[in-house]
Structure formats: structure tokens, C-alpha cells
Coordinates of C-alpha atoms in Angstrom, one line a residue:
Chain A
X1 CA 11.9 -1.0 16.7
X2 CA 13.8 -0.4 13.4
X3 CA 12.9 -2.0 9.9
X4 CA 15.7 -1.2 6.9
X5 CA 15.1 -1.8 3.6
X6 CA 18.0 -2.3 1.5
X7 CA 18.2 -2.1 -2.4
X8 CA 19.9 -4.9 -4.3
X9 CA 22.0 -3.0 -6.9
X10 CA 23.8 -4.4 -10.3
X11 CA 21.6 -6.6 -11.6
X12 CA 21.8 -6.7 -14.7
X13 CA 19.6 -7.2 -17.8
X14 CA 18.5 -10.4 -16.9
X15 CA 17.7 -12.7 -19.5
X16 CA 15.4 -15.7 -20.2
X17 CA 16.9 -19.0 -17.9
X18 CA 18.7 -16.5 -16.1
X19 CA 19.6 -18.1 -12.3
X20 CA 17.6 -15.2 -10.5
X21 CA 18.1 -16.5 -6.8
X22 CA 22.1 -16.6 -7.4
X23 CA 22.6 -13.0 -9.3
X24 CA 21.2 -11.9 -6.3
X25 CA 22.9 -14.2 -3.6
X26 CA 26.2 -12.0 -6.0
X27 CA 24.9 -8.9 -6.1
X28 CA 24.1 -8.8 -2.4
X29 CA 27.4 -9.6 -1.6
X30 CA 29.5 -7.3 -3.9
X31 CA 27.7 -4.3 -2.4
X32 CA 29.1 -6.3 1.4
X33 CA 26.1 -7.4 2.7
X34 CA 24.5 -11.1 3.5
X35 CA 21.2 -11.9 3.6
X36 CA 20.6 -12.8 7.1
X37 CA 17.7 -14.9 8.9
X38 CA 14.4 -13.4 9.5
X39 CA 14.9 -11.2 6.2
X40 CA 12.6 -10.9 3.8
X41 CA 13.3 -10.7 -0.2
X42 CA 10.9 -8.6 -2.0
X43 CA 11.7 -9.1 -6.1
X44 CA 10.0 -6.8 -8.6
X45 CA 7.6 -8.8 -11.4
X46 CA 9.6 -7.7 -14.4
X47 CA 13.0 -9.6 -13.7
X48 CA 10.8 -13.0 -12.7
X49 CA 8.8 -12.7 -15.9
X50 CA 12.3 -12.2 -17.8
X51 CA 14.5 -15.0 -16.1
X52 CA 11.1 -17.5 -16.8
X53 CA 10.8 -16.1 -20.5
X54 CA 7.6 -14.5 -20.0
X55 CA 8.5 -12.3 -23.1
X56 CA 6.2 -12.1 -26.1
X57 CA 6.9 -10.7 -29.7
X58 CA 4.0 -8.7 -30.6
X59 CA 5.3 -9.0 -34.3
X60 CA 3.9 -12.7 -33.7
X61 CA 0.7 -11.9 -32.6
X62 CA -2.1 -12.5 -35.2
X63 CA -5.0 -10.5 -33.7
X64 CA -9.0 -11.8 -33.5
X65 CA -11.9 -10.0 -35.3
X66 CA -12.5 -8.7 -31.2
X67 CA -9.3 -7.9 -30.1
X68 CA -8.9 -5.3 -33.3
X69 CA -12.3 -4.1 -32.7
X70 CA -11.7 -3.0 -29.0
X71 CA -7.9 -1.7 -30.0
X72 CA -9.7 0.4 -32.7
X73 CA -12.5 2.0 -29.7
X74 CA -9.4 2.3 -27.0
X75 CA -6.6 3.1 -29.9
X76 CA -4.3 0.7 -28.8
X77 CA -2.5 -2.0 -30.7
X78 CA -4.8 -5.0 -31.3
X79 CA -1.8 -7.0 -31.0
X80 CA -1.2 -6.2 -27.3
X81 CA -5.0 -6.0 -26.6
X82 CA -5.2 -9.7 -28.3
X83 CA -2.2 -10.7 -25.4
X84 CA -3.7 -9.1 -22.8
X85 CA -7.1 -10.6 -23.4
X86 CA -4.9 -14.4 -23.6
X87 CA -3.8 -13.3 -19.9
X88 CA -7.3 -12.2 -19.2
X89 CA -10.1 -14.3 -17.1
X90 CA -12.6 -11.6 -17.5
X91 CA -12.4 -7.8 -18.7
X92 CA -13.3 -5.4 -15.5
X93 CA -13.7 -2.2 -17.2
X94 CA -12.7 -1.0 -20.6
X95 CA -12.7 2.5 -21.2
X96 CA -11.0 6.4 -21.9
X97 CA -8.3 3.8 -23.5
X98 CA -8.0 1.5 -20.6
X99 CA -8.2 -1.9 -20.0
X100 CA -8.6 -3.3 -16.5
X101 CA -9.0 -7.2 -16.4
X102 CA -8.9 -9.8 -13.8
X103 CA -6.0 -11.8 -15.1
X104 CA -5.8 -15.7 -14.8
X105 CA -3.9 -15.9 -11.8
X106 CA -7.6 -13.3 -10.1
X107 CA -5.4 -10.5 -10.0
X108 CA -7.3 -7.1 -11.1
X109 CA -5.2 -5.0 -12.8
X110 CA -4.4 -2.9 -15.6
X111 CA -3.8 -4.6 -19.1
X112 CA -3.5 -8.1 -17.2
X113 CA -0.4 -7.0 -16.0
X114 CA 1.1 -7.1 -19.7
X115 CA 3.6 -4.1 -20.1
X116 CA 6.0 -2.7 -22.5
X117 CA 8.4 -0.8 -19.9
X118 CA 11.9 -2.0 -19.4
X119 CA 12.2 -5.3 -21.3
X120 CA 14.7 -4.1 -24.3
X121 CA 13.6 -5.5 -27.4
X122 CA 11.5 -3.7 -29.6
X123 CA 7.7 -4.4 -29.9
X124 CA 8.0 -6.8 -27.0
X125 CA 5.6 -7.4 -23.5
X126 CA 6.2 -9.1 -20.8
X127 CA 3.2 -11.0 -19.0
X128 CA 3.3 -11.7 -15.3
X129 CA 4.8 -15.2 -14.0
X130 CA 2.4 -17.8 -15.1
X131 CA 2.8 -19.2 -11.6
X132 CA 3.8 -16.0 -9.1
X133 CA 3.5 -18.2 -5.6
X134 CA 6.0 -21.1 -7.4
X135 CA 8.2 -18.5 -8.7
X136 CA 8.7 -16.8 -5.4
X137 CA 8.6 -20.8 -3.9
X138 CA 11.5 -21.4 -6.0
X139 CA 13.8 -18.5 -5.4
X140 CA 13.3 -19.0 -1.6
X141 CA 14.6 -22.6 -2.5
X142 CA 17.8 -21.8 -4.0
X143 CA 18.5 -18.7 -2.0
X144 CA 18.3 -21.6 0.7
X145 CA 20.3 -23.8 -1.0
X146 CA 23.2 -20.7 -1.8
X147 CA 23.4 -19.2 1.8
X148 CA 21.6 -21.4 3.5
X149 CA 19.0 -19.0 4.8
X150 CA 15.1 -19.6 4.7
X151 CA 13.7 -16.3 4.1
X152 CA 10.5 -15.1 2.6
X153 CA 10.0 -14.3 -0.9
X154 CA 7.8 -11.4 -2.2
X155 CA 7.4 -10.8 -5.9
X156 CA 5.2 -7.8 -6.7
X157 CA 3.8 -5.6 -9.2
X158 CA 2.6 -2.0 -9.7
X159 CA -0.8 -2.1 -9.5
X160 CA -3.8 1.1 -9.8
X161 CA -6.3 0.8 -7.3
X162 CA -9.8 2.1 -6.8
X163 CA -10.5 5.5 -5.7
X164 CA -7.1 6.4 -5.1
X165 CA -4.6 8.0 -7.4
X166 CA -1.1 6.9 -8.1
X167 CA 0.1 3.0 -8.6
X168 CA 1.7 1.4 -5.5
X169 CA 3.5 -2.1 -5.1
X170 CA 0.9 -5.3 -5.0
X171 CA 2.2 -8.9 -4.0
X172 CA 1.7 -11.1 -6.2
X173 CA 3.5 -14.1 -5.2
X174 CA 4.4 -15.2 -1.4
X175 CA 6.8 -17.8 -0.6
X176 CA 7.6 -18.1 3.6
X177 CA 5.3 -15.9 4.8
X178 CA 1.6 -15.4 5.4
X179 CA 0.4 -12.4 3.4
X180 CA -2.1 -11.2 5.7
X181 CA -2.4 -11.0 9.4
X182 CA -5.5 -11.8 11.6
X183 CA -5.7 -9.3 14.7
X184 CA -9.0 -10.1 15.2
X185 CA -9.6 -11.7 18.7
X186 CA -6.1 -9.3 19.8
X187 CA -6.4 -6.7 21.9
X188 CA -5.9 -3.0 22.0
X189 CA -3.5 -1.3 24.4
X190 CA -6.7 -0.9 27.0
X191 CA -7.7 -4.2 26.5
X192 CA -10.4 -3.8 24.1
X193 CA -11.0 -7.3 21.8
X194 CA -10.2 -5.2 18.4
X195 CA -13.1 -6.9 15.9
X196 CA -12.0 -5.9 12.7
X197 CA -8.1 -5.5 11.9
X198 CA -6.7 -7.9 8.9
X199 CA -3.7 -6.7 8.1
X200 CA -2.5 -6.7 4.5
X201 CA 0.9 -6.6 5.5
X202 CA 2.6 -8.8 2.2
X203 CA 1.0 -5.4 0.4
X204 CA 2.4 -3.5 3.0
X205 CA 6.0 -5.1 2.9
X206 CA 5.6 -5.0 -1.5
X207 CA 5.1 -1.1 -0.7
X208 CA 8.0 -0.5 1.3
X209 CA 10.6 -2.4 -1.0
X210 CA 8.8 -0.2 -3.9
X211 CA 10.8 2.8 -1.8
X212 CA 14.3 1.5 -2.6
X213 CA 13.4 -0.3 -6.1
X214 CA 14.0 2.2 -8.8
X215 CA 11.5 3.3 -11.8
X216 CA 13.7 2.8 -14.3
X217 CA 14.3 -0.9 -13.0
X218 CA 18.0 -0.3 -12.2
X219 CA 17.1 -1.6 -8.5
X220 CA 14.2 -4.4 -9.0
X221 CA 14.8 -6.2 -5.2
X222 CA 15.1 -5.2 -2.0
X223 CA 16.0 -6.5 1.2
X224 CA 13.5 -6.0 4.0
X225 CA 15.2 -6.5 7.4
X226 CA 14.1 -6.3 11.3
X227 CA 10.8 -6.4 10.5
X228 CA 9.2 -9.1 13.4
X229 CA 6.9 -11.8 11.4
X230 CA 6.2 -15.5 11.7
X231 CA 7.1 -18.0 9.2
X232 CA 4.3 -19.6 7.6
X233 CA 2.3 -20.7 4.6
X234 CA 1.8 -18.0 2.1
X235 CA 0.2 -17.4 -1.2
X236 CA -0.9 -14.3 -3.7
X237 CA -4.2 -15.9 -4.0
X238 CA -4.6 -15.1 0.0
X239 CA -4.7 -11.8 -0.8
X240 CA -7.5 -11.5 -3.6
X241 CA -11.0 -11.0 -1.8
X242 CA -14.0 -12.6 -2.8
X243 CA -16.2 -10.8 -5.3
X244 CA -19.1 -11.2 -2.6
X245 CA -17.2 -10.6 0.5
X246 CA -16.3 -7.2 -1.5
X247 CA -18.1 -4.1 0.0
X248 CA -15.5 -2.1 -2.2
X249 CA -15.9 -3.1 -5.6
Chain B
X1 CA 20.3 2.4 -1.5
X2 CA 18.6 1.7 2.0
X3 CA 15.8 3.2 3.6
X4 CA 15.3 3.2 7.8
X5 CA 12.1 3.4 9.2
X6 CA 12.3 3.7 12.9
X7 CA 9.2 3.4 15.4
X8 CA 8.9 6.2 17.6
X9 CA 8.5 4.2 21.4
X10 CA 6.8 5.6 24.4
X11 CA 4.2 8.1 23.5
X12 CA 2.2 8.2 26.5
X13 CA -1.8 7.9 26.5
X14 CA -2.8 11.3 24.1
X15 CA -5.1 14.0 25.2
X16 CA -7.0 16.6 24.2
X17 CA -4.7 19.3 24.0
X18 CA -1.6 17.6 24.0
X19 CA 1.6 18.4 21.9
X20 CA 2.0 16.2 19.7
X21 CA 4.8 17.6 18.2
X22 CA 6.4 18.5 21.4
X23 CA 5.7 14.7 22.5
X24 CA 7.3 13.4 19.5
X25 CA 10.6 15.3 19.7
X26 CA 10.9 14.3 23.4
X27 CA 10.3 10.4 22.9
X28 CA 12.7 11.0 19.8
X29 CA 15.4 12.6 22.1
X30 CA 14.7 9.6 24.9
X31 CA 15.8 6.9 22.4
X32 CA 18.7 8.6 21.6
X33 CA 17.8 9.7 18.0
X34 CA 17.4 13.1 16.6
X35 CA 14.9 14.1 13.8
X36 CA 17.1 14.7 10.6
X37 CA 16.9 16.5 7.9
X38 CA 15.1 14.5 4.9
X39 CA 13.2 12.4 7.4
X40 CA 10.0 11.9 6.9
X41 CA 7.5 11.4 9.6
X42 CA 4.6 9.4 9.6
X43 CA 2.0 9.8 12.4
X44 CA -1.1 7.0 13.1
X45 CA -4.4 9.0 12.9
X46 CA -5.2 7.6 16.1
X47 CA -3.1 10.4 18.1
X48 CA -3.7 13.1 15.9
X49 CA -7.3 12.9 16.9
X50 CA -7.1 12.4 19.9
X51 CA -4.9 15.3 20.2
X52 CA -7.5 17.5 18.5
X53 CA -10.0 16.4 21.1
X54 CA -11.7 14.3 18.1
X55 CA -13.6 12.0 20.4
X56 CA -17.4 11.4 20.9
X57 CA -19.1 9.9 23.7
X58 CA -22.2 7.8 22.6
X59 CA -24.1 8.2 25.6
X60 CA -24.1 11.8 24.3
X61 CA -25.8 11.0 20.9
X62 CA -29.7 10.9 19.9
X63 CA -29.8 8.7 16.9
X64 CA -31.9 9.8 14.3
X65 CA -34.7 7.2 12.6
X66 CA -32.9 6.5 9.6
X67 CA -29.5 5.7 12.0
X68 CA -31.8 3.6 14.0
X69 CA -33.0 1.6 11.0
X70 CA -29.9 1.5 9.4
X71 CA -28.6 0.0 12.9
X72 CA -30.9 -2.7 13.1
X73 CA -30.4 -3.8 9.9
X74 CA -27.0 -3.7 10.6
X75 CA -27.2 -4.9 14.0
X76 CA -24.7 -1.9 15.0
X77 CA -25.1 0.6 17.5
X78 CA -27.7 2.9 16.5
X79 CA -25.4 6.0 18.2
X80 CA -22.5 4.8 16.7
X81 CA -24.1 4.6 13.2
X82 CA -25.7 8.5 14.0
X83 CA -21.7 9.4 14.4
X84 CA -21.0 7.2 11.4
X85 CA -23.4 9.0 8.9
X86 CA -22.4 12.3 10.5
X87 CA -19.2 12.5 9.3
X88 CA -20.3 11.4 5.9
X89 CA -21.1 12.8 2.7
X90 CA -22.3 9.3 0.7
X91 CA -22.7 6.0 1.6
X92 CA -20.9 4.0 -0.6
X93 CA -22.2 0.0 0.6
X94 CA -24.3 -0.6 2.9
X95 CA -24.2 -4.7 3.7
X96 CA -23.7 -7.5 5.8
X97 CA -22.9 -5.4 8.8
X98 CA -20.6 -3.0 7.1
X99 CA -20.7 0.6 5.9
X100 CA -18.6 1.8 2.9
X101 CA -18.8 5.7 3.4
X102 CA -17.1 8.6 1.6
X103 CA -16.3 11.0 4.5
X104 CA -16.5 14.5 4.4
X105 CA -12.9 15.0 3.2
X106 CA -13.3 12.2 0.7
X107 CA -12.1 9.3 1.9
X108 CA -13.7 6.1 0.8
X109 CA -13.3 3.8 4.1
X110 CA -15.4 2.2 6.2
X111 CA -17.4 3.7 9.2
X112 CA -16.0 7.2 7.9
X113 CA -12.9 6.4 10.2
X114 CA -15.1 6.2 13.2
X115 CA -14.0 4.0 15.3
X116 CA -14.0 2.3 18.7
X117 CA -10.9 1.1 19.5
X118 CA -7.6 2.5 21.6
X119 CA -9.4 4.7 23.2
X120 CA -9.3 4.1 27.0
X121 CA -12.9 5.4 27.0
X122 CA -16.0 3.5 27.7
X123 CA -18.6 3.6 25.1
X124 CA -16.2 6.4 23.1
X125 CA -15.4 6.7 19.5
X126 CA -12.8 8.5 17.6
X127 CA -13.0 10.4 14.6
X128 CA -11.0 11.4 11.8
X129 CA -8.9 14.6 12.2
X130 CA -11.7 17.4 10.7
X131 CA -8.8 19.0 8.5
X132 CA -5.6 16.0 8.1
X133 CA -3.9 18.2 6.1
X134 CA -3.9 21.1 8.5
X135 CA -2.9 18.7 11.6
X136 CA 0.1 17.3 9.6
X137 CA 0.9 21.3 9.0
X138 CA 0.7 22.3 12.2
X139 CA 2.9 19.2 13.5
X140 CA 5.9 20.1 10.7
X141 CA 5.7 24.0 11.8
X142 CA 6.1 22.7 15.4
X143 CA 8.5 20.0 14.6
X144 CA 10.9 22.8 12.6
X145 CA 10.7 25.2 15.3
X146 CA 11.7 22.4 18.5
X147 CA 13.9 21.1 15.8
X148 CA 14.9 23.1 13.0
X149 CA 14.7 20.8 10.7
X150 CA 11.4 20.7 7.9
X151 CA 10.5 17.5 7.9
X152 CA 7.7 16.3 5.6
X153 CA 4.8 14.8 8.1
X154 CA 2.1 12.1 6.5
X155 CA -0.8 10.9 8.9
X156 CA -2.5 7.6 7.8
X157 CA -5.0 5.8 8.9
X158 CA -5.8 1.7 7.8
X159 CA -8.4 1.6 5.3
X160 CA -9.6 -1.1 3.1
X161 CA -9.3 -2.0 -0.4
X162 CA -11.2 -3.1 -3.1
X163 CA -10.3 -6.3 -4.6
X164 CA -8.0 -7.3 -2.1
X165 CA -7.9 -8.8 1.1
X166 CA -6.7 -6.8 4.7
X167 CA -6.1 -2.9 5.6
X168 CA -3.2 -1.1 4.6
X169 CA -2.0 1.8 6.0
X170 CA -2.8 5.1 3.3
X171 CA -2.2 8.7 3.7
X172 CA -4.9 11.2 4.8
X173 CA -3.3 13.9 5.9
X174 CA 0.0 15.3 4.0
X175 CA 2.1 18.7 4.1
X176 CA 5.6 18.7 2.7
X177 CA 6.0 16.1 0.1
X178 CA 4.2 15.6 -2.8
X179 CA 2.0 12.3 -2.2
X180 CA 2.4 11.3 -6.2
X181 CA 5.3 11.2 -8.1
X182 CA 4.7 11.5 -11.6
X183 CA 7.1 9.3 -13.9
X184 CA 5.1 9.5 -17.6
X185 CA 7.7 11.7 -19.9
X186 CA 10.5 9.9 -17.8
X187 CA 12.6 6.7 -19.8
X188 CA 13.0 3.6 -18.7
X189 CA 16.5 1.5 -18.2
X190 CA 16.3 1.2 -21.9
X191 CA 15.2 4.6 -22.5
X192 CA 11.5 4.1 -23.6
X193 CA 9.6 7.0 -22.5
X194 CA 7.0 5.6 -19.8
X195 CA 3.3 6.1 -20.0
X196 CA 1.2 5.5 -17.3
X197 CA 3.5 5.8 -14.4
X198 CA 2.4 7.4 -11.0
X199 CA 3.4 6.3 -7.7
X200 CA 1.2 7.0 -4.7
X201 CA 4.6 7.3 -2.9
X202 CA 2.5 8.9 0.1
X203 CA 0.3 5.6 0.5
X204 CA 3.8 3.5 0.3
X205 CA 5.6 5.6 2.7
X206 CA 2.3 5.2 5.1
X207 CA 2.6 1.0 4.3
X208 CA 6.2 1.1 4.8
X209 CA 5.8 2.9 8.7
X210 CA 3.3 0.5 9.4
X211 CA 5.6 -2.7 9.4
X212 CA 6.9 0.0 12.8
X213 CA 3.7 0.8 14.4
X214 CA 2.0 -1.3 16.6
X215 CA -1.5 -2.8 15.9
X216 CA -2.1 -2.1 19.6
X217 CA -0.9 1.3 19.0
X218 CA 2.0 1.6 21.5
X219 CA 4.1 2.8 18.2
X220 CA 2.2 5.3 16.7
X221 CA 4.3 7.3 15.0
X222 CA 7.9 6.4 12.9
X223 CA 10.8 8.7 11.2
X224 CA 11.6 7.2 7.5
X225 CA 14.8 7.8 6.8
X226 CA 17.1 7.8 3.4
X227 CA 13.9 7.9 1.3
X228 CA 15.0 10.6 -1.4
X229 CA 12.1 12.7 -2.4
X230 CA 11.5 15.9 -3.6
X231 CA 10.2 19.0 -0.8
X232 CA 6.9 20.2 -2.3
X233 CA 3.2 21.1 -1.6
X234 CA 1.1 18.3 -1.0
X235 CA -2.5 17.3 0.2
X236 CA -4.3 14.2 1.3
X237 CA -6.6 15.1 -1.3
X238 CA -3.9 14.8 -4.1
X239 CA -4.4 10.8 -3.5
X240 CA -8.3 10.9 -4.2
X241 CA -9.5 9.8 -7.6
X242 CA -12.4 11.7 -9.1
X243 CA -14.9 9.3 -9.8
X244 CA -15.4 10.0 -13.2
X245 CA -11.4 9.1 -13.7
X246 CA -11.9 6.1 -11.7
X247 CA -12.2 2.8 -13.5
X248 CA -11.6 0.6 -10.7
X249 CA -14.7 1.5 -8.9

């Protein structure tokens, strides 16, 4: 069994109303490949948030009396604490200069997932999708409609995580697949009824495209093929776990 | 760019005593692949310790009182617990059935990695490897000198995650690759210098070989291949946050 993950190069800088799904349907074939059925598209955050116009001026921003209060304790700029608090449903922890928030989508994550890296214009941010399951919906539509393949759509973000060091690749939206697979009730290879297994694997898959999809944002998709799924429902949301089903937190 | 990751099929029922390495480089060989150089190879926990002999029976085990109590309120094996709180250093949660434990390497995961399935034992449990580090070593000195070539070797095991819902697969054990890649100092595509990037490239390589290895184990070991990384000296440990450094516990 063989999975291959393929980075889609040349995109360029992709600007607001930008038609995602077809630079990539190009892209993918100038470097002579097709996307295939039973492949899956993984999309980093940055180039959904751009095509959609998820761009803010922070030169715009007119700070509150509490967003300059906690930019003065964490030394940041209060106008990119007062976005990330707009993009906030509830502040996590907030200290040694950081910010970690559940955003309005439930994701918990660093600065509500508002960042500064790789946009281009000065004293910019770009906020996550407003909507990361219709974005990925969408792009699974038109890739359809281009090559007239139905594969799943991941778009993902680098996320911290708790008490381990180092960012990997969350998803964030899910289009075409279920984000998470129940082996509970399965077996094991001696027949043992395994109890507790839940694969992540939407995670898992976000991960492995991070391996092909550049830092510096020159590669921001990937596709994943050979890897044996089942079509189905899927959403970000189906990966969040309930505050009280959370031993972890 | 593109990135293989290739389950390693047939490796037969694992031992006490067996070589692993030696087993690996023989099912490689049957499916007409060789180990290459600037592969990586990731190896499911699972073999390692049973390899190492890392197996307990419970009929074996005199629980203490606080096991026993903890059991009950639990409703878990009292001897299972025993081996449980053994190979702990903290409990982390204790609720609704479940233990959170930090082991005594420093893993955060539940049971301590005890576990009970793929095992082919009755009334059996597995335990982490006592040194993952060392055992992912020992199978790259053994590895270079069946095959000469030095191949970074990452064992993982499925843990859980706070905040979100199913396992992924993370790195415990590490020897030849450095498990984060630091990226602060680095520029982005628009040459802004980035901040806060480190990529737990370990734990994503360790996601990634998981969409390859069996749930019911039959796969439990893969090569990565075209992944470009850097040789260096790494540790499981490298990918533990210090509490005090941690803000998402």
C-alpha cells in the first residue's frame, strides 16, 4: 500500500475573487498531472482567506480601551489584538505575549488564527475563512465542474497544540470526506473488539500535505493520492471535541 | 515536489527478541523495494515493544489499594490500572473511565501507552518501549549495517489531543532527524522575517505513515520517501513542551 503526496507548484499571489479551484485545475496540469478519482485536495488557509478577501488593513483598525490595555501587558499591536479579539469567541490563555483564543468557527488556536506571514501588503492580516467547511464545499464544486472529478477538499492551518512542541497542519474545513474515523466495534488482527480507536485522520491527511507545502507559501496545496477512504459527510466542526468530553484540556 | 510513503507488508507476529530491523529489510526486499537513502522510516510502537519483550501478563500483577480504588471508580481492571500507574510519573485526569497520565519519559497520553490490544495474548498488555529513543537507534545502526544506508527511524504511537477530536499518530521515539524544524529568522514569499514558526515535522511525518499503517496492525511500519530534511540529532523528548512554556494546557 502506497500513499503519494504531490505538491501543486506555481500558484501565484492569489488575490481577492481569485477562482481558486481553476488556478489549481491549471497548475496541476502544467506540472502534467490530473487530478484523478479517489484523490484528495488538501489547500493551505492562507490562499482561501486571500481568494475570499479575508484581508484586513490594520491602518483601519480603531482599537477599544481593552484591546490597547492587553496589547500594552503582551506588547503587541492593539490594532491586531483588537482583530483578533473580533475573530475571538472566548480568550483561552493570554500570556508571556501570547494569545490563544477559541475563534468563532470553535477552533483553539493562536491569535484566532489572524497572521501577518505571507499576505504582501504592509500592516495587513489575514483572518481564517469565515465559513472553512463552505469554502472547501465550494472548491470541491468547481474542481467537479472543471475535471469532472468529486474529490475531497481539506483546507488547514498551522496550529500549536498542548504539551507538545512545534506547530503541525490542523483541518479546518472538510468537504467529501469524514474527518474522523470510528474503529471502535473493529477488530484487531487476533480478533480483539478494539474499544477505543477514533481516528483523526482529516488531521492526519492536513499533516501529510504540510510535508510537500512549503513555509514560505510557494507550495500552499497538495495532492494526496492512493490513500483508501470512503466518501462521506464531513465538517471542521467534527473535529472540535467537547469542552466536557475533554480529559486533555 | 512529491512525497511516497509506502507501507511495509507482511511483518509476521513480533517476539520477544526478534529483529526488527532484520525483519524490516527482509519484508522490504519481498516487495521488491530497497531502503534508500533519505528515506525515512516510521515504525508503530506496537512492534517495537513487543520486540523488547515489553509485555505484561495481568494474571502476574497484585494491584495495590489505591489501583484497586482507582479501578472501581473507574470500572477498569484493577491490574491493568496497577500497570497503568506504574509506568507513570503524574496523573494528569482522572474521569469518566479514562486516565490522562504523563509517563515516565513524558508523554502525556492515556493509560501511559498501556494497552490491550494486538497482542495475541490473553489477559496481556503492552507497554511503551522503556527508552523510544534508544530502540529507534538501535533499529537505524541495524538498518545501516544490513543496508548501508542511514536512514532516520521515528516510532509513534496514537495519542490523543486536547481540544480536538480522534488520535493521531505522534513521535516518541526519534534518532536521525531533528523532530522540529525551526523557521523564526527565516522570510516568507514576501520576505517578512517569520516569528513564531516551528513545525513538529516528526509528529507530521508520524501522521503522514499512518494514512499506510493498518488500524489492525498488519502494516506497522512505512518508508517516507522524497521528504527533504536535514540529518541531525534528535529525541522524542525534543517534541515535549515544558509545562511552564505551555499555554495550551
Amino acid at each position: 500500500m502506497s500513499v503519494s503526496i504531490i505538491g501543486i507548484q506555481g500558484i501565484p499571489d492569489i488575490q481577492k475573487g481569485d477562482d481558486l479551484a481553476q488556478i489549481i485545475v491549471d497548475r496541476v496540469k502544467r506540472q502534467k498531472e490530473t487530478i484523478k478519482d479517489h484523490d484528495i485536495l488538501v489547500i493551505s488557509q492562507k490562499v482561501v482567506s486571500k481568494a475570499e478577501g479575508q484581508i484586513i488593513q490594520l491602518d483601519a483598525i480603531q482599537p477599544s480601551v481593552f484591546s490597547r490595555q492587553i496589547a500594552k501587558e503582551l506588547q503587541r499591536d492593539p490594532r491586531h489584538v483588537e482583530v483578533i479579539l473580533n475573530e475571538s469567541k472566548k480568550i483561552i490563555r493570554m500570556r508571556s505575549g501570547h494569545l490563544i483564543t477559541e475563534t468563532r468557527h470553535g477552533f483553539i488556536c493562536a491569535n484566532s488564527g489572524v497572521d501577518q506571514s505571507n499576505i504582501g501588503k504592509k500592516n495587513s492580516v489575514t483572518l481564517l475563512p469565515k465559513n472553512p467547511d463552505a469554502s472547501a464545499n465550494l472548491i470541491r464544486k468547481k474542481i467537479h465542474q472543471l475535471t469532472g472529478r468529486n474529490v475531497p477538499v481539506i483546507i488547514t492551518d498551522t496550529f500549536g497544540r498542548a504539551w507538545r512542541m512545534g506547530q503541525v497542519n490542523f483541518a479546518i474545513g472538510v468537504s467529501g470526506i469524514k474527518p474522523v474515523h470510528d474503529y471502535r466495534g473493529k477488530r484487531d488482527m487476533y480478533r480483539r473488539v478494539l474499544h477505543v480507536t477514533e481516528i483523526a485522520l482529516a488531521d492526519e491527511l492536513a499533516s501529510a500535505g504540510e510535508l510537500v507545502m512549503n513555509k514560505s507559501d510557494r507550495i500552499p496545496a497538495a495532492i494526496i493520492r492512493g490513500y483508501r477512504y470512503r466518501f462521506g459527510h464531513g465538517s471542521g466542526k467534527d473535529l472540535l471535541r467537547p469542552e466536557d468530553k475533554d480529559l486533555f484540556r
